[in-house]
């Protein structure tokens, strides 16, 4: 499901929370396979929570931990959805403002292992007339330790 379709389904209430979806570098899953990404919360304020389980070897770097590009791609994807959900007026079906990334800054605190459950929280911090500031935190679902933190600035129109 593409970003626009995901955001529009979340806005219309047609996407059930707990639905798994495939995006970016995540291939289609077979029935019974562990889902890679599962949306758990999506609020009109732009707060979004998802559960990520790195389930494929291609998510890993040479050290057998989740690669930084996977984290950055997930953060870009989820913060963009947060922005679209937060900026869509109630009653409208089309996604909110569109934009392009100006800055995506990732801070990696701890490695993420294959099959570990990672809780991702994405939120809209502030929205001006031409820039939107977003944040995305990756925490271990079991220990609640911060694994990575991403700040994202988007130029919007």
JSON list of C-alpha atoms in Angstrom, two decimals:
[
{"chain": "A", "resi": 1, "resn": "UNK", "atom": "CA", "xyz": [0.00, 0.00, 0.00]},
{"chain": "A", "resi": 2, "resn": "UNK", "atom": "CA", "xyz": [1.47, 3.37, -0.97]},
{"chain": "A", "resi": 3, "resn": "UNK", "atom": "CA", "xyz": [1.77, 6.33, 1.41]},
{"chain": "A", "resi": 4, "resn": "UNK", "atom": "CA", "xyz": [-1.16, 8.22, -0.08]},
{"chain": "A", "resi": 5, "resn": "UNK", "atom": "CA", "xyz": [-3.49, 5.23, 0.03]},
{"chain": "A", "resi": 6, "resn": "UNK", "atom": "CA", "xyz": [-2.44, 4.43, 3.60]},
{"chain": "A", "resi": 7, "resn": "UNK", "atom": "CA", "xyz": [-3.03, 8.00, 4.77]},
{"chain": "A", "resi": 8, "resn": "UNK", "atom": "CA", "xyz": [-6.40, 8.23, 2.99]},
{"chain": "A", "resi": 9, "resn": "UNK", "atom": "CA", "xyz": [-7.53, 4.91, 4.48]},
{"chain": "A", "resi": 10, "resn": "UNK", "atom": "CA", "xyz": [-6.45, 6.03, 7.97]},
{"chain": "A", "resi": 11, "resn": "UNK", "atom": "CA", "xyz": [-8.29, 9.34, 7.55]},
{"chain": "A", "resi": 12, "resn": "UNK", "atom": "CA", "xyz": [-11.51, 7.71, 6.33]},
{"chain": "A", "resi": 13, "resn": "UNK", "atom": "CA", "xyz": [-11.29, 5.11, 9.08]},
{"chain": "A", "resi": 14, "resn": "UNK", "atom": "CA", "xyz": [-11.17, 2.28, 6.53]},
{"chain": "A", "resi": 15, "resn": "UNK", "atom": "CA", "xyz": [-7.82, 0.94, 7.71]},
{"chain": "A", "resi": 16, "resn": "UNK", "atom": "CA", "xyz": [-8.27, -1.11, 10.83]},
{"chain": "A", "resi": 17, "resn": "UNK", "atom": "CA", "xyz": [-5.65, -0.50, 13.47]},
{"chain": "A", "resi": 18, "resn": "UNK", "atom": "CA", "xyz": [-3.57, -3.62, 13.80]},
{"chain": "A", "resi": 19, "resn": "UNK", "atom": "CA", "xyz": [-3.52, -4.06, 10.03]},
{"chain": "A", "resi": 20, "resn": "UNK", "atom": "CA", "xyz": [-0.17, -5.05, 8.63]},
{"chain": "A", "resi": 21, "resn": "UNK", "atom": "CA", "xyz": [1.08, -3.45, 5.48]},
{"chain": "A", "resi": 22, "resn": "UNK", "atom": "CA", "xyz": [4.03, -3.72, 3.17]},
{"chain": "A", "resi": 23, "resn": "UNK", "atom": "CA", "xyz": [5.93, -0.62, 2.23]},
{"chain": "A", "resi": 24, "resn": "UNK", "atom": "CA", "xyz": [9.24, 0.54, 0.88]},
{"chain": "A", "resi": 25, "resn": "UNK", "atom": "CA", "xyz": [11.70, -2.31, 1.10]},
{"chain": "A", "resi": 26, "resn": "UNK", "atom": "CA", "xyz": [9.32, -4.77, 2.67]},
{"chain": "A", "resi": 27, "resn": "UNK", "atom": "CA", "xyz": [8.20, -7.51, 0.33]},
{"chain": "A", "resi": 28, "resn": "UNK", "atom": "CA", "xyz": [4.78, -9.12, 0.30]},
{"chain": "A", "resi": 29, "resn": "UNK", "atom": "CA", "xyz": [4.33, -11.54, 3.16]},
{"chain": "A", "resi": 30, "resn": "UNK", "atom": "CA", "xyz": [2.86, -15.01, 2.93]},
{"chain": "A", "resi": 31, "resn": "UNK", "atom": "CA", "xyz": [0.10, -16.11, 5.27]},
{"chain": "A", "resi": 32, "resn": "UNK", "atom": "CA", "xyz": [1.62, -17.24, 8.53]},
{"chain": "A", "resi": 33, "resn": "UNK", "atom": "CA", "xyz": [4.78, -15.15, 8.11]},
{"chain": "A", "resi": 34, "resn": "UNK", "atom": "CA", "xyz": [5.74, -12.61, 10.73]},
{"chain": "A", "resi": 35, "resn": "UNK", "atom": "CA", "xyz": [4.54, -9.16, 9.62]},
{"chain": "A", "resi": 36, "resn": "UNK", "atom": "CA", "xyz": [7.23, -6.53, 9.29]},
{"chain": "A", "resi": 37, "resn": "UNK", "atom": "CA", "xyz": [5.20, -3.46, 10.22]},
{"chain": "A", "resi": 38, "resn": "UNK", "atom": "CA", "xyz": [1.90, -3.17, 12.03]},
{"chain": "A", "resi": 39, "resn": "UNK", "atom": "CA", "xyz": [0.04, 0.11, 12.60]},
{"chain": "A", "resi": 40, "resn": "UNK", "atom": "CA", "xyz": [-1.26, 0.24, 16.18]},
{"chain": "A", "resi": 41, "resn": "UNK", "atom": "CA", "xyz": [-2.33, 3.87, 16.69]},
{"chain": "A", "resi": 42, "resn": "UNK", "atom": "CA", "xyz": [-3.06, 6.72, 14.30]},
{"chain": "A", "resi": 43, "resn": "UNK", "atom": "CA", "xyz": [-4.56, 9.86, 15.83]},
{"chain": "A", "resi": 44, "resn": "UNK", "atom": "CA", "xyz": [-5.76, 13.05, 14.09]},
{"chain": "A", "resi": 45, "resn": "UNK", "atom": "CA", "xyz": [-3.08, 14.94, 16.05]},
{"chain": "A", "resi": 46, "resn": "UNK", "atom": "CA", "xyz": [-0.45, 13.16, 13.98]},
{"chain": "A", "resi": 47, "resn": "UNK", "atom": "CA", "xyz": [0.65, 10.72, 16.68]},
{"chain": "A", "resi": 48, "resn": "UNK", "atom": "CA", "xyz": [1.24, 7.34, 15.15]},
{"chain": "A", "resi": 49, "resn": "UNK", "atom": "CA", "xyz": [2.49, 4.12, 16.72]},
{"chain": "A", "resi": 50, "resn": "UNK", "atom": "CA", "xyz": [3.62, 1.04, 14.86]},
{"chain": "A", "resi": 51, "resn": "UNK", "atom": "CA", "xyz": [5.29, -2.23, 15.74]},
{"chain": "A", "resi": 52, "resn": "UNK", "atom": "CA", "xyz": [8.25, -3.24, 13.57]},
{"chain": "A", "resi": 53, "resn": "UNK", "atom": "CA", "xyz": [9.74, -6.72, 13.58]},
{"chain": "A", "resi": 54, "resn": "UNK", "atom": "CA", "xyz": [12.81, -7.00, 11.35]},
{"chain": "A", "resi": 55, "resn": "UNK", "atom": "CA", "xyz": [12.03, -10.32, 9.76]},
{"chain": "A", "resi": 56, "resn": "UNK", "atom": "CA", "xyz": [14.27, -10.62, 6.72]},
{"chain": "A", "resi": 57, "resn": "UNK", "atom": "CA", "xyz": [18.03, -10.91, 6.37]},
{"chain": "A", "resi": 58, "resn": "UNK", "atom": "CA", "xyz": [18.02, -8.08, 3.85]},
{"chain": "A", "resi": 59, "resn": "UNK", "atom": "CA", "xyz": [17.08, -5.70, 6.69]},
{"chain": "A", "resi": 60, "resn": "UNK", "atom": "CA", "xyz": [20.47, -6.43, 8.27]},
{"chain": "A", "resi": 61, "resn": "UNK", "atom": "CA", "xyz": [23.89, -4.88, 7.74]},
{"chain": "A", "resi": 62, "resn": "UNK", "atom": "CA", "xyz": [27.22, -6.76, 7.72]},
{"chain": "A", "resi": 63, "resn": "UNK", "atom": "CA", "xyz": [27.20, -6.83, 11.54]},
{"chain": "A", "resi": 64, "resn": "UNK", "atom": "CA", "xyz": [23.83, -8.67, 11.49]},
{"chain": "A", "resi": 65, "resn": "UNK", "atom": "CA", "xyz": [21.89, -5.76, 12.95]},
{"chain": "A", "resi": 66, "resn": "UNK", "atom": "CA", "xyz": [19.17, -3.71, 11.26]},
{"chain": "A", "resi": 67, "resn": "UNK", "atom": "CA", "xyz": [20.82, -1.29, 8.87]},
{"chain": "A", "resi": 68, "resn": "UNK", "atom": "CA", "xyz": [20.61, 2.46, 9.36]},
{"chain": "A", "resi": 69, "resn": "UNK", "atom": "CA", "xyz": [18.90, 2.86, 5.98]},
{"chain": "A", "resi": 70, "resn": "UNK", "atom": "CA", "xyz": [16.00, 0.70, 7.15]},
{"chain": "A", "resi": 71, "resn": "UNK", "atom": "CA", "xyz": [15.54, 2.92, 10.21]},
{"chain": "A", "resi": 72, "resn": "UNK", "atom": "CA", "xyz": [15.76, 6.09, 8.09]},
{"chain": "A", "resi": 73, "resn": "UNK", "atom": "CA", "xyz": [13.28, 4.74, 5.51]},
{"chain": "A", "resi": 74, "resn": "UNK", "atom": "CA", "xyz": [10.78, 3.72, 8.18]},
{"chain": "A", "resi": 75, "resn": "UNK", "atom": "CA", "xyz": [11.09, 7.11, 9.89]},
{"chain": "A", "resi": 76, "resn": "UNK", "atom": "CA", "xyz": [10.60, 8.95, 6.58]},
{"chain": "A", "resi": 77, "resn": "UNK", "atom": "CA", "xyz": [7.57, 6.81, 5.77]},
{"chain": "A", "resi": 78, "resn": "UNK", "atom": "CA", "xyz": [5.86, 7.06, 9.17]},
{"chain": "A", "resi": 79, "resn": "UNK", "atom": "CA", "xyz": [6.51, 10.76, 9.75]},
{"chain": "A", "resi": 80, "resn": "UNK", "atom": "CA", "xyz": [5.10, 11.54, 6.31]},
{"chain": "A", "resi": 81, "resn": "UNK", "atom": "CA", "xyz": [1.95, 9.56, 7.14]},
{"chain": "A", "resi": 82, "resn": "UNK", "atom": "CA", "xyz": [1.73, 11.40, 10.49]},
{"chain": "A", "resi": 83, "resn": "UNK", "atom": "CA", "xyz": [1.90, 14.73, 8.66]},
{"chain": "A", "resi": 84, "resn": "UNK", "atom": "CA", "xyz": [-0.77, 13.73, 6.15]},
{"chain": "A", "resi": 85, "resn": "UNK", "atom": "CA", "xyz": [-3.14, 12.42, 8.81]},
{"chain": "A", "resi": 86, "resn": "UNK", "atom": "CA", "xyz": [-2.63, 15.50, 11.03]},
{"chain": "A", "resi": 87, "resn": "UNK", "atom": "CA", "xyz": [-3.20, 18.02, 8.24]},
{"chain": "A", "resi": 88, "resn": "UNK", "atom": "CA", "xyz": [-6.32, 16.55, 6.68]},
{"chain": "A", "resi": 89, "resn": "UNK", "atom": "CA", "xyz": [-9.49, 18.39, 7.70]},
{"chain": "A", "resi": 90, "resn": "UNK", "atom": "CA", "xyz": [-12.19, 16.20, 9.19]},
{"chain": "A", "resi": 91, "resn": "UNK", "atom": "CA", "xyz": [-14.70, 15.01, 6.62]},
{"chain": "A", "resi": 92, "resn": "UNK", "atom": "CA", "xyz": [-12.26, 15.16, 3.70]},
{"chain": "A", "resi": 93, "resn": "UNK", "atom": "CA", "xyz": [-11.08, 12.02, 2.02]},
{"chain": "A", "resi": 94, "resn": "UNK", "atom": "CA", "xyz": [-7.91, 13.33, 0.38]},
{"chain": "A", "resi": 95, "resn": "UNK", "atom": "CA", "xyz": [-4.59, 13.23, 2.24]},
{"chain": "A", "resi": 96, "resn": "UNK", "atom": "CA", "xyz": [-3.26, 16.39, 3.87]},
{"chain": "A", "resi": 97, "resn": "UNK", "atom": "CA", "xyz": [-0.39, 18.60, 2.84]},
{"chain": "A", "resi": 98, "resn": "UNK", "atom": "CA", "xyz": [2.33, 17.27, 0.64]},
{"chain": "A", "resi": 99, "resn": "UNK", "atom": "CA", "xyz": [5.97, 18.06, 0.92]},
{"chain": "A", "resi": 100, "resn": "UNK", "atom": "CA", "xyz": [9.56, 17.07, 0.42]},
{"chain": "A", "resi": 101, "resn": "UNK", "atom": "CA", "xyz": [12.22, 16.29, 2.97]},
{"chain": "A", "resi": 102, "resn": "UNK", "atom": "CA", "xyz": [14.58, 19.13, 3.85]},
{"chain": "A", "resi": 103, "resn": "UNK", "atom": "CA", "xyz": [16.43, 17.29, 6.62]},
{"chain": "A", "resi": 104, "resn": "UNK", "atom": "CA", "xyz": [16.32, 13.79, 8.04]},
{"chain": "A", "resi": 105, "resn": "UNK", "atom": "CA", "xyz": [18.62, 13.32, 11.01]},
{"chain": "A", "resi": 106, "resn": "UNK", "atom": "CA", "xyz": [19.06, 9.90, 12.63]},
{"chain": "A", "resi": 107, "resn": "UNK", "atom": "CA", "xyz": [20.72, 9.18, 15.95]},
{"chain": "A", "resi": 108, "resn": "UNK", "atom": "CA", "xyz": [21.39, 5.48, 16.59]},
{"chain": "A", "resi": 109, "resn": "UNK", "atom": "CA", "xyz": [21.76, 4.55, 20.27]},
{"chain": "A", "resi": 110, "resn": "UNK", "atom": "CA", "xyz": [21.58, 0.74, 20.30]},
{"chain": "A", "resi": 111, "resn": "UNK", "atom": "CA", "xyz": [21.64, -2.01, 17.67]},
{"chain": "A", "resi": 112, "resn": "UNK", "atom": "CA", "xyz": [18.39, -3.64, 16.54]},
{"chain": "A", "resi": 113, "resn": "UNK", "atom": "CA", "xyz": [18.59, -7.42, 16.17]},
{"chain": "A", "resi": 114, "resn": "UNK", "atom": "CA", "xyz": [16.69, -9.67, 13.77]},
{"chain": "A", "resi": 115, "resn": "UNK", "atom": "CA", "xyz": [13.23, -10.66, 15.11]},
{"chain": "A", "resi": 116, "resn": "UNK", "atom": "CA", "xyz": [13.31, -8.09, 17.94]},
{"chain": "A", "resi": 117, "resn": "UNK", "atom": "CA", "xyz": [10.08, -6.15, 18.48]},
{"chain": "A", "resi": 118, "resn": "UNK", "atom": "CA", "xyz": [10.53, -2.43, 17.99]},
{"chain": "A", "resi": 119, "resn": "UNK", "atom": "CA", "xyz": [7.87, 0.12, 18.92]},
{"chain": "A", "resi": 120, "resn": "UNK", "atom": "CA", "xyz": [7.96, 3.17, 16.67]},
{"chain": "A", "resi": 121, "resn": "UNK", "atom": "CA", "xyz": [6.30, 6.43, 17.73]},
{"chain": "A", "resi": 122, "resn": "UNK", "atom": "CA", "xyz": [5.97, 9.14, 15.12]},
{"chain": "A", "resi": 123, "resn": "UNK", "atom": "CA", "xyz": [4.54, 12.60, 15.74]},
{"chain": "A", "resi": 124, "resn": "UNK", "atom": "CA", "xyz": [4.09, 16.05, 14.27]},
{"chain": "A", "resi": 125, "resn": "UNK", "atom": "CA", "xyz": [5.93, 18.50, 16.55]},
{"chain": "A", "resi": 126, "resn": "UNK", "atom": "CA", "xyz": [5.14, 21.79, 14.81]},
{"chain": "A", "resi": 127, "resn": "UNK", "atom": "CA", "xyz": [3.75, 22.97, 11.49]},
{"chain": "A", "resi": 128, "resn": "UNK", "atom": "CA", "xyz": [4.44, 26.38, 10.04]},
{"chain": "A", "resi": 129, "resn": "UNK", "atom": "CA", "xyz": [3.38, 27.86, 6.71]},
{"chain": "A", "resi": 130, "resn": "UNK", "atom": "CA", "xyz": [6.20, 26.22, 4.78]},
{"chain": "A", "resi": 131, "resn": "UNK", "atom": "CA", "xyz": [7.95, 23.79, 7.14]},
{"chain": "A", "resi": 132, "resn": "UNK", "atom": "CA", "xyz": [6.77, 20.86, 9.24]},
{"chain": "A", "resi": 133, "resn": "UNK", "atom": "CA", "xyz": [8.86, 19.42, 12.08]},
{"chain": "A", "resi": 134, "resn": "UNK", "atom": "CA", "xyz": [8.39, 15.76, 12.92]},
{"chain": "A", "resi": 135, "resn": "UNK", "atom": "CA", "xyz": [9.95, 13.24, 15.30]},
{"chain": "A", "resi": 136, "resn": "UNK", "atom": "CA", "xyz": [10.17, 9.48, 15.30]},
{"chain": "A", "resi": 137, "resn": "UNK", "atom": "CA", "xyz": [11.49, 7.32, 18.17]},
{"chain": "A", "resi": 138, "resn": "UNK", "atom": "CA", "xyz": [12.36, 3.63, 17.99]},
{"chain": "A", "resi": 139, "resn": "UNK", "atom": "CA", "xyz": [12.20, 1.80, 21.33]},
{"chain": "A", "resi": 140, "resn": "UNK", "atom": "CA", "xyz": [12.57, -1.83, 22.33]},
{"chain": "A", "resi": 141, "resn": "UNK", "atom": "CA", "xyz": [9.07, -3.18, 22.98]},
{"chain": "A", "resi": 142, "resn": "UNK", "atom": "CA", "xyz": [10.30, -5.30, 25.90]},
{"chain": "A", "resi": 143, "resn": "UNK", "atom": "CA", "xyz": [12.84, -3.13, 27.72]},
{"chain": "A", "resi": 144, "resn": "UNK", "atom": "CA", "xyz": [11.51, 0.28, 26.54]},
{"chain": "A", "resi": 145, "resn": "UNK", "atom": "CA", "xyz": [15.10, 1.40, 25.87]},
{"chain": "A", "resi": 146, "resn": "UNK", "atom": "CA", "xyz": [15.56, 4.00, 23.16]},
{"chain": "A", "resi": 147, "resn": "UNK", "atom": "CA", "xyz": [17.19, 2.42, 20.09]},
{"chain": "A", "resi": 148, "resn": "UNK", "atom": "CA", "xyz": [17.11, 5.31, 17.61]},
{"chain": "A", "resi": 149, "resn": "UNK", "atom": "CA", "xyz": [15.69, 8.80, 17.37]},
{"chain": "A", "resi": 150, "resn": "UNK", "atom": "CA", "xyz": [14.95, 10.60, 14.11]},
{"chain": "A", "resi": 151, "resn": "UNK", "atom": "CA", "xyz": [14.07, 14.23, 13.48]},
{"chain": "A", "resi": 152, "resn": "UNK", "atom": "CA", "xyz": [12.51, 15.10, 10.14]},
{"chain": "A", "resi": 153, "resn": "UNK", "atom": "CA", "xyz": [11.91, 18.52, 8.58]},
{"chain": "A", "resi": 154, "resn": "UNK", "atom": "CA", "xyz": [9.68, 18.74, 5.53]},
{"chain": "A", "resi": 155, "resn": "UNK", "atom": "CA", "xyz": [9.00, 21.64, 3.18]},
{"chain": "A", "resi": 156, "resn": "UNK", "atom": "CA", "xyz": [5.23, 21.74, 2.69]},
{"chain": "A", "resi": 157, "resn": "UNK", "atom": "CA", "xyz": [2.83, 23.55, 0.42]}
]
